[in-house]
Amino acid sequence: MLGHSHALSGLAVGAATLPWAPVHGTVAQVAWISAAGGFAMLPDLDQQGSTISRMWGPATDAPSGLVGAIARGHRWGTHDAILGPVVLGLLAYLAAGAYWSSLLVMALAIGLALRALHFVIPGRAENTVIGNLVLSWGGAYLLLEHSPSPAWLPYAVAVGVLTHIAGDFLTKEGVPVPLFWLIRRSRLAPIHLRTGAFVEQAILVPAFLIAIAVFVYLNTSAGTAIDPLVERILSLG
């Protein structure tokens, strides 16, 4: 799937899982949804030179090369439905223990989401290295300063990574057979949806946008704030 489809699906799943997410309060809910959307891009950091890996210049491109080497190439280790969420979730668990490492992980999530969703964001700041750094680190700082310690980061990583893998499972390239690919490279690709095809652009993307709006309305205080307005509009009819 295309980058923006992964990010949108991550945001939708993040909003949908709020009732079970270990977060409390509006700021923490926003952080959870944002993190799930950004982390839904995380598996693609296994491809050096990609748009996502160049997000912060050498600061992301060099680690991307290391990730790709450890994962044995693009769409292998990081796209394993067992290894991916467990290993990346464990790294997030270790990072959640300190403020600065939590800030880094949260900034990475926001930066990835901004880069993937640039097509709906006015201007081009989020597409530049400096602009993305300022926006992502500034956003991460504000979220962490106004919410409790993000012990939920590993769960958000797992949700985002699994969402990404589910999306790529629908494409013709598929995803690796969990664990067994380590012995013999093999993939699961039962549907063969072409990346960027009409189905993705005209059906899945609008569906993700609708899902985000619906679940944000149902699972956050936005519903309480909007209900009086909706009732007033309906009463006019």
JSON list of C-alpha atoms in Angstrom, two decimals:
[
{"chain": "A", "resi": 1, "resn": "MET", "atom": "CA", "xyz": [0.00, 0.00, 0.00]},
{"chain": "A", "resi": 2, "resn": "LEU", "atom": "CA", "xyz": [1.04, 3.63, -0.49]},
{"chain": "A", "resi": 3, "resn": "GLY", "atom": "CA", "xyz": [2.45, 5.56, 2.45]},
{"chain": "A", "resi": 4, "resn": "HIS", "atom": "CA", "xyz": [-0.59, 7.73, 3.01]},
{"chain": "A", "resi": 5, "resn": "SER", "atom": "CA", "xyz": [-2.83, 4.65, 3.00]},
{"chain": "A", "resi": 6, "resn": "HIS", "atom": "CA", "xyz": [-0.73, 3.07, 5.74]},
{"chain": "A", "resi": 7, "resn": "ALA", "atom": "CA", "xyz": [-0.85, 6.26, 7.81]},
{"chain": "A", "resi": 8, "resn": "LEU", "atom": "CA", "xyz": [-4.60, 6.71, 7.36]},
{"chain": "A", "resi": 9, "resn": "SER", "atom": "CA", "xyz": [-5.28, 3.07, 8.25]},
{"chain": "A", "resi": 10, "resn": "GLY", "atom": "CA", "xyz": [-3.08, 3.48, 11.33]},
{"chain": "A", "resi": 11, "resn": "LEU", "atom": "CA", "xyz": [-5.00, 6.58, 12.42]},
{"chain": "A", "resi": 12, "resn": "ALA", "atom": "CA", "xyz": [-8.29, 4.73, 11.90]},
{"chain": "A", "resi": 13, "resn": "VAL", "atom": "CA", "xyz": [-7.16, 1.70, 13.92]},
{"chain": "A", "resi": 14, "resn": "GLY", "atom": "CA", "xyz": [-5.73, 3.99, 16.59]},
{"chain": "A", "resi": 15, "resn": "ALA", "atom": "CA", "xyz": [-9.09, 5.73, 16.95]},
{"chain": "A", "resi": 16, "resn": "ALA", "atom": "CA", "xyz": [-10.95, 2.41, 16.87]},
{"chain": "A", "resi": 17, "resn": "THR", "atom": "CA", "xyz": [-8.81, 0.89, 19.64]},
{"chain": "A", "resi": 18, "resn": "LEU", "atom": "CA", "xyz": [-9.15, 3.83, 22.05]},
{"chain": "A", "resi": 19, "resn": "PRO", "atom": "CA", "xyz": [-11.61, 1.96, 24.34]},
{"chain": "A", "resi": 20, "resn": "TRP", "atom": "CA", "xyz": [-8.88, -0.63, 25.03]},
{"chain": "A", "resi": 21, "resn": "ALA", "atom": "CA", "xyz": [-5.86, 1.68, 24.86]},
{"chain": "A", "resi": 22, "resn": "PRO", "atom": "CA", "xyz": [-4.06, 2.35, 28.17]},
{"chain": "A", "resi": 23, "resn": "VAL", "atom": "CA", "xyz": [-4.50, 6.12, 27.84]},
{"chain": "A", "resi": 24, "resn": "HIS", "atom": "CA", "xyz": [-6.64, 8.62, 29.71]},
{"chain": "A", "resi": 25, "resn": "GLY", "atom": "CA", "xyz": [-7.57, 12.20, 28.83]},
{"chain": "A", "resi": 26, "resn": "THR", "atom": "CA", "xyz": [-7.86, 14.04, 25.55]},
{"chain": "A", "resi": 27, "resn": "VAL", "atom": "CA", "xyz": [-4.15, 14.78, 25.12]},
{"chain": "A", "resi": 28, "resn": "ALA", "atom": "CA", "xyz": [-3.19, 11.14, 25.69]},
{"chain": "A", "resi": 29, "resn": "GLN", "atom": "CA", "xyz": [-5.90, 10.02, 23.26]},
{"chain": "A", "resi": 30, "resn": "VAL", "atom": "CA", "xyz": [-4.58, 12.37, 20.59]},
{"chain": "A", "resi": 31, "resn": "ALA", "atom": "CA", "xyz": [-1.07, 11.05, 21.25]},
{"chain": "A", "resi": 32, "resn": "TRP", "atom": "CA", "xyz": [-2.26, 7.44, 20.91]},
{"chain": "A", "resi": 33, "resn": "ILE", "atom": "CA", "xyz": [-4.03, 8.05, 17.60]},
{"chain": "A", "resi": 34, "resn": "SER", "atom": "CA", "xyz": [-1.11, 10.05, 16.22]},
{"chain": "A", "resi": 35, "resn": "ALA", "atom": "CA", "xyz": [1.38, 7.41, 17.30]},
{"chain": "A", "resi": 36, "resn": "ALA", "atom": "CA", "xyz": [-0.63, 4.58, 15.77]},
{"chain": "A", "resi": 37, "resn": "GLY", "atom": "CA", "xyz": [-0.80, 6.50, 12.49]},
{"chain": "A", "resi": 38, "resn": "GLY", "atom": "CA", "xyz": [2.92, 7.21, 12.46]},
{"chain": "A", "resi": 39, "resn": "PHE", "atom": "CA", "xyz": [3.99, 3.75, 13.56]},
{"chain": "A", "resi": 40, "resn": "ALA", "atom": "CA", "xyz": [1.91, 2.30, 10.75]},
{"chain": "A", "resi": 41, "resn": "MET", "atom": "CA", "xyz": [4.75, 3.60, 8.56]},
{"chain": "A", "resi": 42, "resn": "LEU", "atom": "CA", "xyz": [7.53, 2.13, 10.69]},
{"chain": "A", "resi": 43, "resn": "PRO", "atom": "CA", "xyz": [8.07, -1.20, 8.87]},
{"chain": "A", "resi": 44, "resn": "ASP", "atom": "CA", "xyz": [9.04, 0.64, 5.67]},
{"chain": "A", "resi": 45, "resn": "LEU", "atom": "CA", "xyz": [12.15, 2.01, 7.38]},
{"chain": "A", "resi": 46, "resn": "ASP", "atom": "CA", "xyz": [13.78, -1.20, 6.14]},
{"chain": "A", "resi": 47, "resn": "GLN", "atom": "CA", "xyz": [14.32, 0.43, 2.72]},
{"chain": "A", "resi": 48, "resn": "GLN", "atom": "CA", "xyz": [17.24, 2.85, 2.58]},
{"chain": "A", "resi": 49, "resn": "GLY", "atom": "CA", "xyz": [16.77, 5.76, 0.21]},
{"chain": "A", "resi": 50, "resn": "SER", "atom": "CA", "xyz": [12.97, 5.65, 0.45]},
{"chain": "A", "resi": 51, "resn": "THR", "atom": "CA", "xyz": [10.92, 8.79, 1.06]},
{"chain": "A", "resi": 52, "resn": "ILE", "atom": "CA", "xyz": [10.34, 7.78, 4.66]},
{"chain": "A", "resi": 53, "resn": "SER", "atom": "CA", "xyz": [13.98, 6.92, 5.37]},
{"chain": "A", "resi": 54, "resn": "ARG", "atom": "CA", "xyz": [15.04, 10.36, 4.07]},
{"chain": "A", "resi": 55, "resn": "MET", "atom": "CA", "xyz": [12.64, 12.11, 6.46]},
{"chain": "A", "resi": 56, "resn": "TRP", "atom": "CA", "xyz": [15.39, 13.51, 8.70]},
{"chain": "A", "resi": 57, "resn": "GLY", "atom": "CA", "xyz": [18.25, 13.14, 6.25]},
{"chain": "A", "resi": 58, "resn": "PRO", "atom": "CA", "xyz": [21.21, 11.01, 7.41]},
{"chain": "A", "resi": 59, "resn": "ALA", "atom": "CA", "xyz": [19.64, 10.74, 10.88]},
{"chain": "A", "resi": 60, "resn": "THR", "atom": "CA", "xyz": [16.99, 8.40, 9.48]},
{"chain": "A", "resi": 61, "resn": "ASP", "atom": "CA", "xyz": [18.61, 7.15, 6.27]},
{"chain": "A", "resi": 62, "resn": "ALA", "atom": "CA", "xyz": [21.66, 5.62, 8.00]},
{"chain": "A", "resi": 63, "resn": "PRO", "atom": "CA", "xyz": [19.58, 3.71, 10.61]},
{"chain": "A", "resi": 64, "resn": "SER", "atom": "CA", "xyz": [17.27, 2.67, 7.78]},
{"chain": "A", "resi": 65, "resn": "GLY", "atom": "CA", "xyz": [20.17, 0.88, 6.10]},
{"chain": "A", "resi": 66, "resn": "LEU", "atom": "CA", "xyz": [20.93, -0.93, 9.36]},
{"chain": "A", "resi": 67, "resn": "VAL", "atom": "CA", "xyz": [17.27, -1.90, 9.80]},
{"chain": "A", "resi": 68, "resn": "GLY", "atom": "CA", "xyz": [17.16, -3.24, 6.25]},
{"chain": "A", "resi": 69, "resn": "ALA", "atom": "CA", "xyz": [20.30, -5.32, 6.81]},
{"chain": "A", "resi": 70, "resn": "ILE", "atom": "CA", "xyz": [19.01, -6.82, 10.05]},
{"chain": "A", "resi": 71, "resn": "ALA", "atom": "CA", "xyz": [15.57, -7.45, 8.53]},
{"chain": "A", "resi": 72, "resn": "ARG", "atom": "CA", "xyz": [17.19, -9.14, 5.49]},
{"chain": "A", "resi": 73, "resn": "GLY", "atom": "CA", "xyz": [15.78, -6.70, 2.99]},
{"chain": "A", "resi": 74, "resn": "HIS", "atom": "CA", "xyz": [12.58, -4.83, 2.23]},
{"chain": "A", "resi": 75, "resn": "ARG", "atom": "CA", "xyz": [9.31, -6.46, 3.31]},
{"chain": "A", "resi": 76, "resn": "TRP", "atom": "CA", "xyz": [10.91, -9.26, 5.28]},
{"chain": "A", "resi": 77, "resn": "GLY", "atom": "CA", "xyz": [11.76, -9.01, 8.98]},
{"chain": "A", "resi": 78, "resn": "THR", "atom": "CA", "xyz": [9.93, -5.76, 9.73]},
{"chain": "A", "resi": 79, "resn": "HIS", "atom": "CA", "xyz": [6.87, -7.14, 7.90]},
{"chain": "A", "resi": 80, "resn": "ASP", "atom": "CA", "xyz": [6.75, -10.41, 9.86]},
{"chain": "A", "resi": 81, "resn": "ALA", "atom": "CA", "xyz": [3.43, -10.37, 11.76]},
{"chain": "A", "resi": 82, "resn": "ILE", "atom": "CA", "xyz": [5.12, -11.92, 14.81]},
{"chain": "A", "resi": 83, "resn": "LEU", "atom": "CA", "xyz": [8.69, -10.62, 14.79]},
{"chain": "A", "resi": 84, "resn": "GLY", "atom": "CA", "xyz": [7.78, -7.10, 13.60]},
{"chain": "A", "resi": 85, "resn": "PRO", "atom": "CA", "xyz": [5.47, -6.01, 16.43]},
{"chain": "A", "resi": 86, "resn": "VAL", "atom": "CA", "xyz": [7.39, -7.95, 19.10]},
{"chain": "A", "resi": 87, "resn": "VAL", "atom": "CA", "xyz": [10.89, -6.65, 18.29]},
{"chain": "A", "resi": 88, "resn": "LEU", "atom": "CA", "xyz": [9.84, -3.08, 17.48]},
{"chain": "A", "resi": 89, "resn": "GLY", "atom": "CA", "xyz": [7.48, -3.07, 20.47]},
{"chain": "A", "resi": 90, "resn": "LEU", "atom": "CA", "xyz": [10.33, -4.21, 22.73]},
{"chain": "A", "resi": 91, "resn": "LEU", "atom": "CA", "xyz": [12.53, -1.37, 21.49]},
{"chain": "A", "resi": 92, "resn": "ALA", "atom": "CA", "xyz": [9.69, 1.07, 22.22]},
{"chain": "A", "resi": 93, "resn": "TYR", "atom": "CA", "xyz": [9.31, -0.48, 25.69]},
{"chain": "A", "resi": 94, "resn": "LEU", "atom": "CA", "xyz": [12.97, 0.21, 26.42]},
{"chain": "A", "resi": 95, "resn": "ALA", "atom": "CA", "xyz": [12.62, 3.75, 25.07]},
{"chain": "A", "resi": 96, "resn": "ALA", "atom": "CA", "xyz": [9.52, 4.46, 27.18]},
{"chain": "A", "resi": 97, "resn": "GLY", "atom": "CA", "xyz": [11.60, 4.25, 30.34]},
{"chain": "A", "resi": 98, "resn": "ALA", "atom": "CA", "xyz": [13.28, 7.62, 29.84]},
{"chain": "A", "resi": 99, "resn": "TYR", "atom": "CA", "xyz": [11.94, 11.02, 28.83]},
{"chain": "A", "resi": 100, "resn": "TRP", "atom": "CA", "xyz": [14.36, 11.79, 25.99]},
{"chain": "A", "resi": 101, "resn": "SER", "atom": "CA", "xyz": [14.06, 8.37, 24.37]},
{"chain": "A", "resi": 102, "resn": "SER", "atom": "CA", "xyz": [10.26, 8.61, 24.68]},
{"chain": "A", "resi": 103, "resn": "LEU", "atom": "CA", "xyz": [10.47, 12.02, 23.03]},
{"chain": "A", "resi": 104, "resn": "LEU", "atom": "CA", "xyz": [12.51, 10.53, 20.18]},
{"chain": "A", "resi": 105, "resn": "VAL", "atom": "CA", "xyz": [10.05, 7.68, 19.56]},
{"chain": "A", "resi": 106, "resn": "MET", "atom": "CA", "xyz": [7.06, 10.01, 19.70]},
{"chain": "A", "resi": 107, "resn": "ALA", "atom": "CA", "xyz": [8.74, 12.50, 17.35]},
{"chain": "A", "resi": 108, "resn": "LEU", "atom": "CA", "xyz": [9.50, 9.66, 14.94]},
{"chain": "A", "resi": 109, "resn": "ALA", "atom": "CA", "xyz": [5.83, 8.65, 14.93]},
{"chain": "A", "resi": 110, "resn": "ILE", "atom": "CA", "xyz": [4.65, 12.21, 14.29]},
{"chain": "A", "resi": 111, "resn": "GLY", "atom": "CA", "xyz": [7.30, 12.80, 11.64]},
{"chain": "A", "resi": 112, "resn": "LEU", "atom": "CA", "xyz": [6.34, 9.63, 9.78]},
{"chain": "A", "resi": 113, "resn": "ALA", "atom": "CA", "xyz": [2.66, 10.54, 9.87]},
{"chain": "A", "resi": 114, "resn": "LEU", "atom": "CA", "xyz": [3.34, 14.08, 8.64]},
{"chain": "A", "resi": 115, "resn": "ARG", "atom": "CA", "xyz": [5.53, 12.82, 5.80]},
{"chain": "A", "resi": 116, "resn": "ALA", "atom": "CA", "xyz": [2.96, 10.24, 4.73]},
{"chain": "A", "resi": 117, "resn": "LEU", "atom": "CA", "xyz": [-0.01, 12.63, 4.92]},
{"chain": "A", "resi": 118, "resn": "HIS", "atom": "CA", "xyz": [1.69, 15.59, 3.22]},
{"chain": "A", "resi": 119, "resn": "PHE", "atom": "CA", "xyz": [-0.91, 15.49, 0.45]},
{"chain": "A", "resi": 120, "resn": "VAL", "atom": "CA", "xyz": [-3.62, 16.84, 2.79]},
{"chain": "A", "resi": 121, "resn": "ILE", "atom": "CA", "xyz": [-1.39, 19.30, 4.69]},
{"chain": "A", "resi": 122, "resn": "PRO", "atom": "CA", "xyz": [-1.07, 22.86, 3.32]},
{"chain": "A", "resi": 123, "resn": "GLY", "atom": "CA", "xyz": [2.45, 23.94, 2.41]},
{"chain": "A", "resi": 124, "resn": "ARG", "atom": "CA", "xyz": [5.58, 21.81, 2.15]},
{"chain": "A", "resi": 125, "resn": "ALA", "atom": "CA", "xyz": [7.24, 22.27, 5.55]},
{"chain": "A", "resi": 126, "resn": "GLU", "atom": "CA", "xyz": [6.55, 18.68, 6.62]},
{"chain": "A", "resi": 127, "resn": "ASN", "atom": "CA", "xyz": [8.37, 17.44, 3.50]},
{"chain": "A", "resi": 128, "resn": "THR", "atom": "CA", "xyz": [11.62, 19.25, 4.33]},
{"chain": "A", "resi": 129, "resn": "VAL", "atom": "CA", "xyz": [14.16, 17.87, 6.79]},
{"chain": "A", "resi": 130, "resn": "ILE", "atom": "CA", "xyz": [14.21, 20.98, 8.99]},
{"chain": "A", "resi": 131, "resn": "GLY", "atom": "CA", "xyz": [10.45, 21.55, 8.78]},
{"chain": "A", "resi": 132, "resn": "ASN", "atom": "CA", "xyz": [9.65, 17.96, 9.70]},
{"chain": "A", "resi": 133, "resn": "LEU", "atom": "CA", "xyz": [12.14, 18.00, 12.56]},
{"chain": "A", "resi": 134, "resn": "VAL", "atom": "CA", "xyz": [10.61, 21.15, 14.04]},
{"chain": "A", "resi": 135, "resn": "LEU", "atom": "CA", "xyz": [7.03, 19.98, 13.65]},
{"chain": "A", "resi": 136, "resn": "SER", "atom": "CA", "xyz": [7.57, 16.42, 14.87]},
{"chain": "A", "resi": 137, "resn": "TRP", "atom": "CA", "xyz": [9.81, 17.23, 17.85]},
{"chain": "A", "resi": 138, "resn": "GLY", "atom": "CA", "xyz": [7.67, 20.22, 18.79]},
{"chain": "A", "resi": 139, "resn": "GLY", "atom": "CA", "xyz": [4.50, 18.13, 18.63]},
{"chain": "A", "resi": 140, "resn": "ALA", "atom": "CA", "xyz": [6.11, 15.32, 20.62]},
{"chain": "A", "resi": 141, "resn": "TYR", "atom": "CA", "xyz": [7.25, 17.76, 23.31]},
{"chain": "A", "resi": 142, "resn": "LEU", "atom": "CA", "xyz": [3.80, 19.30, 23.67]},
{"chain": "A", "resi": 143, "resn": "LEU", "atom": "CA", "xyz": [2.08, 15.92, 23.87]},
{"chain": "A", "resi": 144, "resn": "LEU", "atom": "CA", "xyz": [4.49, 14.46, 26.43]},
{"chain": "A", "resi": 145, "resn": "GLU", "atom": "CA", "xyz": [4.52, 17.62, 28.56]},
{"chain": "A", "resi": 146, "resn": "HIS", "atom": "CA", "xyz": [0.73, 17.53, 28.90]},
{"chain": "A", "resi": 147, "resn": "SER", "atom": "CA", "xyz": [0.16, 13.81, 29.43]},
{"chain": "A", "resi": 148, "resn": "PRO", "atom": "CA", "xyz": [1.45, 11.10, 31.78]},
{"chain": "A", "resi": 149, "resn": "SER", "atom": "CA", "xyz": [4.57, 9.05, 31.01]},
{"chain": "A", "resi": 150, "resn": "PRO", "atom": "CA", "xyz": [3.90, 7.17, 27.74]},
{"chain": "A", "resi": 151, "resn": "ALA", "atom": "CA", "xyz": [4.11, 3.60, 29.04]},
{"chain": "A", "resi": 152, "resn": "TRP", "atom": "CA", "xyz": [1.66, 2.83, 26.23]},
{"chain": "A", "resi": 153, "resn": "LEU", "atom": "CA", "xyz": [4.26, 3.39, 23.46]},
{"chain": "A", "resi": 154, "resn": "PRO", "atom": "CA", "xyz": [5.01, -0.34, 22.93]},
{"chain": "A", "resi": 155, "resn": "TYR", "atom": "CA", "xyz": [1.31, -1.04, 22.43]},
{"chain": "A", "resi": 156, "resn": "ALA", "atom": "CA", "xyz": [0.98, 1.81, 19.93]},
{"chain": "A", "resi": 157, "resn": "VAL", "atom": "CA", "xyz": [3.99, 0.47, 18.03]},
{"chain": "A", "resi": 158, "resn": "ALA", "atom": "CA", "xyz": [2.46, -3.02, 17.90]},
{"chain": "A", "resi": 159, "resn": "VAL", "atom": "CA", "xyz": [-0.89, -1.64, 16.71]},
{"chain": "A", "resi": 160, "resn": "GLY", "atom": "CA", "xyz": [0.75, 0.49, 14.01]},
{"chain": "A", "resi": 161, "resn": "VAL", "atom": "CA", "xyz": [3.10, -2.24, 12.79]},
{"chain": "A", "resi": 162, "resn": "LEU", "atom": "CA", "xyz": [0.33, -4.85, 12.62]},
{"chain": "A", "resi": 163, "resn": "THR", "atom": "CA", "xyz": [-1.86, -2.39, 10.73]},
{"chain": "A", "resi": 164, "resn": "HIS", "atom": "CA", "xyz": [0.93, -1.85, 8.19]},
{"chain": "A", "resi": 165, "resn": "ILE", "atom": "CA", "xyz": [1.45, -5.58, 7.76]},
{"chain": "A", "resi": 166, "resn": "ALA", "atom": "CA", "xyz": [-2.30, -6.13, 7.29]},
{"chain": "A", "resi": 167, "resn": "GLY", "atom": "CA", "xyz": [-2.30, -3.50, 4.55]},
{"chain": "A", "resi": 168, "resn": "ASP", "atom": "CA", "xyz": [0.65, -5.02, 2.71]},
{"chain": "A", "resi": 169, "resn": "PHE", "atom": "CA", "xyz": [-0.96, -8.45, 3.05]},
{"chain": "A", "resi": 170, "resn": "LEU", "atom": "CA", "xyz": [-3.58, -7.20, 0.59]},
{"chain": "A", "resi": 171, "resn": "THR", "atom": "CA", "xyz": [-1.02, -6.37, -2.10]},
{"chain": "A", "resi": 172, "resn": "LYS", "atom": "CA", "xyz": [0.47, -8.65, -4.74]},
{"chain": "A", "resi": 173, "resn": "GLU", "atom": "CA", "xyz": [3.90, -8.45, -3.09]},
{"chain": "A", "resi": 174, "resn": "GLY", "atom": "CA", "xyz": [2.38, -9.80, 0.12]},
{"chain": "A", "resi": 175, "resn": "VAL", "atom": "CA", "xyz": [4.15, -10.30, 3.45]},
{"chain": "A", "resi": 176, "resn": "PRO", "atom": "CA", "xyz": [6.51, -13.01, 4.71]},
{"chain": "A", "resi": 177, "resn": "VAL", "atom": "CA", "xyz": [5.12, -16.19, 6.24]},
{"chain": "A", "resi": 178, "resn": "PRO", "atom": "CA", "xyz": [5.69, -15.46, 9.95]},
{"chain": "A", "resi": 179, "resn": "LEU", "atom": "CA", "xyz": [8.94, -17.01, 11.22]},
{"chain": "A", "resi": 180, "resn": "PHE", "atom": "CA", "xyz": [9.09, -19.69, 8.49]},
{"chain": "A", "resi": 181, "resn": "TRP", "atom": "CA", "xyz": [10.61, -17.23, 6.01]},
{"chain": "A", "resi": 182, "resn": "LEU", "atom": "CA", "xyz": [13.77, -17.33, 8.13]},
{"chain": "A", "resi": 183, "resn": "ILE", "atom": "CA", "xyz": [14.28, -20.93, 6.99]},
{"chain": "A", "resi": 184, "resn": "ARG", "atom": "CA", "xyz": [12.91, -20.62, 3.47]},
{"chain": "A", "resi": 185, "resn": "ARG", "atom": "CA", "xyz": [11.89, -17.29, 1.99]},
{"chain": "A", "resi": 186, "resn": "SER", "atom": "CA", "xyz": [8.16, -17.48, 1.35]},
{"chain": "A", "resi": 187, "resn": "ARG", "atom": "CA", "xyz": [5.33, -14.99, 1.24]},
{"chain": "A", "resi": 188, "resn": "LEU", "atom": "CA", "xyz": [1.60, -14.73, 1.86]},
{"chain": "A", "resi": 189, "resn": "ALA", "atom": "CA", "xyz": [-0.12, -12.88, -1.00]},
{"chain": "A", "resi": 190, "resn": "PRO", "atom": "CA", "xyz": [-3.66, -14.21, -1.51]},
{"chain": "A", "resi": 191, "resn": "ILE", "atom": "CA", "xyz": [-5.32, -11.04, -2.86]},
{"chain": "A", "resi": 192, "resn": "HIS", "atom": "CA", "xyz": [-2.81, -9.41, -5.25]},
{"chain": "A", "resi": 193, "resn": "LEU", "atom": "CA", "xyz": [-4.09, -5.84, -4.96]},
{"chain": "A", "resi": 194, "resn": "ARG", "atom": "CA", "xyz": [-1.77, -3.57, -6.93]},
{"chain": "A", "resi": 195, "resn": "THR", "atom": "CA", "xyz": [-0.19, -0.78, -4.87]},
{"chain": "A", "resi": 196, "resn": "GLY", "atom": "CA", "xyz": [-1.78, 2.58, -5.76]},
{"chain": "A", "resi": 197, "resn": "ALA", "atom": "CA", "xyz": [-4.51, 0.91, -7.81]},
{"chain": "A", "resi": 198, "resn": "PHE", "atom": "CA", "xyz": [-8.06, 2.24, -8.17]},
{"chain": "A", "resi": 199, "resn": "VAL", "atom": "CA", "xyz": [-9.34, 0.08, -5.30]},
{"chain": "A", "resi": 200, "resn": "GLU", "atom": "CA", "xyz": [-6.84, 1.59, -2.89]},
{"chain": "A", "resi": 201, "resn": "GLN", "atom": "CA", "xyz": [-7.27, 5.19, -4.01]},
{"chain": "A", "resi": 202, "resn": "ALA", "atom": "CA", "xyz": [-11.02, 5.28, -4.59]},
{"chain": "A", "resi": 203, "resn": "ILE", "atom": "CA", "xyz": [-12.29, 2.82, -1.98]},
{"chain": "A", "resi": 204, "resn": "LEU", "atom": "CA", "xyz": [-9.80, 2.15, 0.81]},
{"chain": "A", "resi": 205, "resn": "VAL", "atom": "CA", "xyz": [-8.58, 5.72, 1.35]},
{"chain": "A", "resi": 206, "resn": "PRO", "atom": "CA", "xyz": [-12.11, 7.21, 1.64]},
{"chain": "A", "resi": 207, "resn": "ALA", "atom": "CA", "xyz": [-13.07, 4.29, 3.89]},
{"chain": "A", "resi": 208, "resn": "PHE", "atom": "CA", "xyz": [-10.13, 5.04, 6.20]},
{"chain": "A", "resi": 209, "resn": "LEU", "atom": "CA", "xyz": [-11.07, 8.74, 6.33]},
{"chain": "A", "resi": 210, "resn": "ILE", "atom": "CA", "xyz": [-14.66, 7.88, 7.24]},
{"chain": "A", "resi": 211, "resn": "ALA", "atom": "CA", "xyz": [-13.49, 5.37, 9.86]},
{"chain": "A", "resi": 212, "resn": "ILE", "atom": "CA", "xyz": [-11.22, 7.99, 11.47]},
{"chain": "A", "resi": 213, "resn": "ALA", "atom": "CA", "xyz": [-14.10, 10.48, 11.72]},
{"chain": "A", "resi": 214, "resn": "VAL", "atom": "CA", "xyz": [-16.55, 7.89, 13.06]},
{"chain": "A", "resi": 215, "resn": "PHE", "atom": "CA", "xyz": [-14.26, 6.40, 15.70]},
{"chain": "A", "resi": 216, "resn": "VAL", "atom": "CA", "xyz": [-12.99, 9.80, 16.87]},
{"chain": "A", "resi": 217, "resn": "TYR", "atom": "CA", "xyz": [-16.62, 10.83, 17.26]},
{"chain": "A", "resi": 218, "resn": "LEU", "atom": "CA", "xyz": [-17.55, 7.64, 19.13]},
{"chain": "A", "resi": 219, "resn": "ASN", "atom": "CA", "xyz": [-14.47, 7.20, 21.31]},
{"chain": "A", "resi": 220, "resn": "THR", "atom": "CA", "xyz": [-13.43, 10.71, 22.30]},
{"chain": "A", "resi": 221, "resn": "SER", "atom": "CA", "xyz": [-14.98, 13.81, 23.85]},
{"chain": "A", "resi": 222, "resn": "ALA", "atom": "CA", "xyz": [-15.49, 15.13, 20.33]},
{"chain": "A", "resi": 223, "resn": "GLY", "atom": "CA", "xyz": [-18.83, 13.33, 20.25]},
{"chain": "A", "resi": 224, "resn": "THR", "atom": "CA", "xyz": [-20.00, 15.13, 23.40]},
{"chain": "A", "resi": 225, "resn": "ALA", "atom": "CA", "xyz": [-18.97, 18.48, 21.95]},
{"chain": "A", "resi": 226, "resn": "ILE", "atom": "CA", "xyz": [-20.60, 17.88, 18.56]},
{"chain": "A", "resi": 227, "resn": "ASP", "atom": "CA", "xyz": [-23.86, 16.26, 19.71]},
{"chain": "A", "resi": 228, "resn": "PRO", "atom": "CA", "xyz": [-25.61, 19.57, 20.64]},
{"chain": "A", "resi": 229, "resn": "LEU", "atom": "CA", "xyz": [-24.73, 21.01, 17.23]},
{"chain": "A", "resi": 230, "resn": "VAL", "atom": "CA", "xyz": [-26.01, 17.90, 15.47]},
{"chain": "A", "resi": 231, "resn": "GLU", "atom": "CA", "xyz": [-29.23, 18.00, 17.46]},
{"chain": "A", "resi": 232, "resn": "ARG", "atom": "CA", "xyz": [-29.72, 21.69, 16.60]},
{"chain": "A", "resi": 233, "resn": "ILE", "atom": "CA", "xyz": [-29.21, 21.00, 12.89]},
{"chain": "A", "resi": 234, "resn": "LEU", "atom": "CA", "xyz": [-31.62, 18.08, 12.98]},
{"chain": "A", "resi": 235, "resn": "SER", "atom": "CA", "xyz": [-34.22, 20.17, 14.81]},
{"chain": "A", "resi": 236, "resn": "LEU", "atom": "CA", "xyz": [-34.17, 22.68, 11.96]},
{"chain": "A", "resi": 237, "resn": "GLY", "atom": "CA", "xyz": [-35.42, 19.96, 9.65]}
]
